Amino acid sequence: QEQLVESGGGLVQAGGSLRLSCAASGRTLSNYRVGWFRQVPGKERDFVAAISQSGANTKFADSVKGRFTISRDNAKGAVYMQMNSLNPEDTAVYYCAARTGVGHAVRPSEYDYWGQGTQVTVSS
């Protein structure tokens, strides 16, 4: 079974940056479209960003446009999300997810595989 592993979370001050990574065990992540989501306690899991298999197409939530970028290295089987100009509202557990469908998907139900999440905390 496909399993995803996120890394790179941590504590950062407002205005700082973090880079999250997502890798898959079992199979190569290069065969999948990948999305990043985030969730705070008591709220739904929200879409953040997505990238196509080739990396040519990306999509971002309005709240992170211009601050976050998403990229992938298919040779390494990894997907990255660079997060800049972080603010306390970005504090959440961040999850990567993979799917085999066509087009970008913004609903968690459209993804087939998930990681366990990595905590990102932005202090003011």
Coordinates of C-alpha atoms in Angstrom, one line a residue:
Q1 CA 0.0 0.0 0.0
E2 CA 1.2 3.4 -0.9
Q3 CA 2.4 5.5 2.1
L4 CA 3.4 9.1 2.0
V5 CA 5.8 10.7 4.4
E6 CA 6.0 14.4 5.0
S7 CA 8.9 16.2 6.6
G8 CA 10.2 19.8 7.1
G9 CA 7.6 21.1 9.5
G10 CA 8.6 23.0 12.6
L11 CA 8.4 26.3 14.5
V12 CA 9.2 29.5 12.7
Q13 CA 8.6 33.2 13.3
A14 CA 6.2 35.3 11.3
G15 CA 7.8 36.3 8.1
G16 CA 10.0 33.2 8.0
S17 CA 10.1 30.3 5.6
L18 CA 9.9 26.5 5.6
R19 CA 10.1 23.9 3.0
L20 CA 8.0 20.8 3.3
S21 CA 8.9 17.5 1.5
C22 CA 6.7 14.6 0.6
A23 CA 8.0 11.2 -0.4
A24 CA 6.4 7.8 -1.0
S25 CA 7.3 4.4 0.1
G26 CA 6.6 1.4 -2.0
R27 CA 6.1 3.1 -5.4
T28 CA 7.5 6.2 -7.0
L29 CA 5.6 9.4 -6.4
S30 CA 6.2 10.5 -10.0
N31 CA 3.2 8.5 -11.1
Y32 CA 0.8 10.6 -9.1
R33 CA -0.7 14.1 -8.9
V34 CA 0.1 15.5 -5.5
G35 CA -1.7 17.9 -3.3
W36 CA -0.9 19.6 0.0
F37 CA -3.6 20.2 2.5
R38 CA -3.6 21.7 6.0
Q39 CA -5.8 21.3 9.0
V40 CA -6.3 23.0 12.4
P41 CA -8.1 21.4 15.3
G42 CA -11.8 21.5 14.9
K43 CA -11.8 22.5 11.3
E44 CA -11.9 20.8 8.0
R45 CA -8.9 19.9 6.0
D46 CA -8.2 22.7 3.5
F47 CA -6.6 22.6 0.1
V48 CA -3.3 24.4 -0.2
A49 CA -1.6 23.5 -3.4
A50 CA -1.4 20.8 -6.1
I51 CA 1.0 19.8 -8.8
S52 CA 0.6 17.6 -11.9
Q53 CA 2.7 14.5 -12.6
S54 CA 5.2 16.4 -14.8
G55 CA 5.3 19.5 -12.6
A56 CA 4.1 21.7 -15.4
N57 CA 0.8 22.5 -13.9
T58 CA 0.2 23.8 -10.4
K59 CA -2.7 25.2 -8.4
F60 CA -2.8 27.2 -5.2
A61 CA -5.4 28.3 -2.7
D62 CA -6.0 32.0 -2.8
S63 CA -4.7 32.4 0.8
V64 CA -1.2 31.2 -0.2
K65 CA -0.8 32.5 -3.7
G66 CA 2.4 34.5 -4.1
R67 CA 3.8 33.1 -0.9
F68 CA 3.9 29.3 -1.5
T69 CA 5.4 27.4 -4.4
I70 CA 5.1 23.7 -5.2
S71 CA 7.6 21.7 -7.1
R72 CA 8.7 18.1 -7.7
D73 CA 11.8 16.1 -8.5
N74 CA 10.6 12.9 -10.1
A75 CA 14.1 11.5 -10.2
K76 CA 14.0 11.5 -6.4
G77 CA 10.4 10.7 -6.1
A78 CA 9.7 13.8 -4.0
V79 CA 7.4 16.8 -4.0
Y80 CA 8.2 20.0 -2.2
M81 CA 6.3 23.0 -1.0
Q82 CA 8.2 26.1 -0.3
M83 CA 6.4 28.4 2.2
N84 CA 7.5 32.0 2.4
S85 CA 6.2 35.0 4.3
L86 CA 4.6 32.7 6.8
N87 CA 2.1 34.2 9.2
P88 CA 0.3 32.8 12.3
E89 CA -2.7 31.9 10.2
D90 CA -0.6 29.3 8.4
T91 CA -0.2 27.3 11.6
A92 CA -1.6 23.9 11.0
V93 CA -0.8 20.3 10.4
Y94 CA 0.2 19.9 6.7
Y95 CA -0.6 16.8 4.8
C96 CA 0.5 15.6 1.4
A97 CA -1.8 13.5 -0.7
A98 CA -1.6 11.6 -4.0
R99 CA -4.1 10.7 -6.6
T100 CA -4.2 9.2 -10.1
G101 CA -7.1 11.1 -11.5
V102 CA -6.9 13.8 -14.1
G103 CA -6.9 17.5 -13.3
H104 CA -6.2 19.3 -10.1
A105 CA -8.4 18.2 -7.2
V106 CA -9.1 20.5 -4.2
R107 CA -11.3 18.1 -2.2
P108 CA -9.6 15.6 0.2
S109 CA -12.0 12.9 -0.9
E110 CA -10.5 13.0 -4.4
Y111 CA -7.1 11.8 -3.1
D112 CA -6.2 8.1 -2.7
Y113 CA -3.2 8.2 -0.4
W114 CA -2.2 10.4 2.5
G115 CA 0.7 11.0 4.8
Q116 CA 0.5 11.4 8.6
G117 CA 1.1 15.1 8.5
T118 CA 3.7 17.5 9.7
Q119 CA 3.1 20.3 12.2
V120 CA 3.9 23.9 11.1
T121 CA 3.7 26.5 13.8
V122 CA 4.2 30.2 13.0
S123 CA 4.8 32.4 16.0
S124 CA 3.9 36.1 16.0

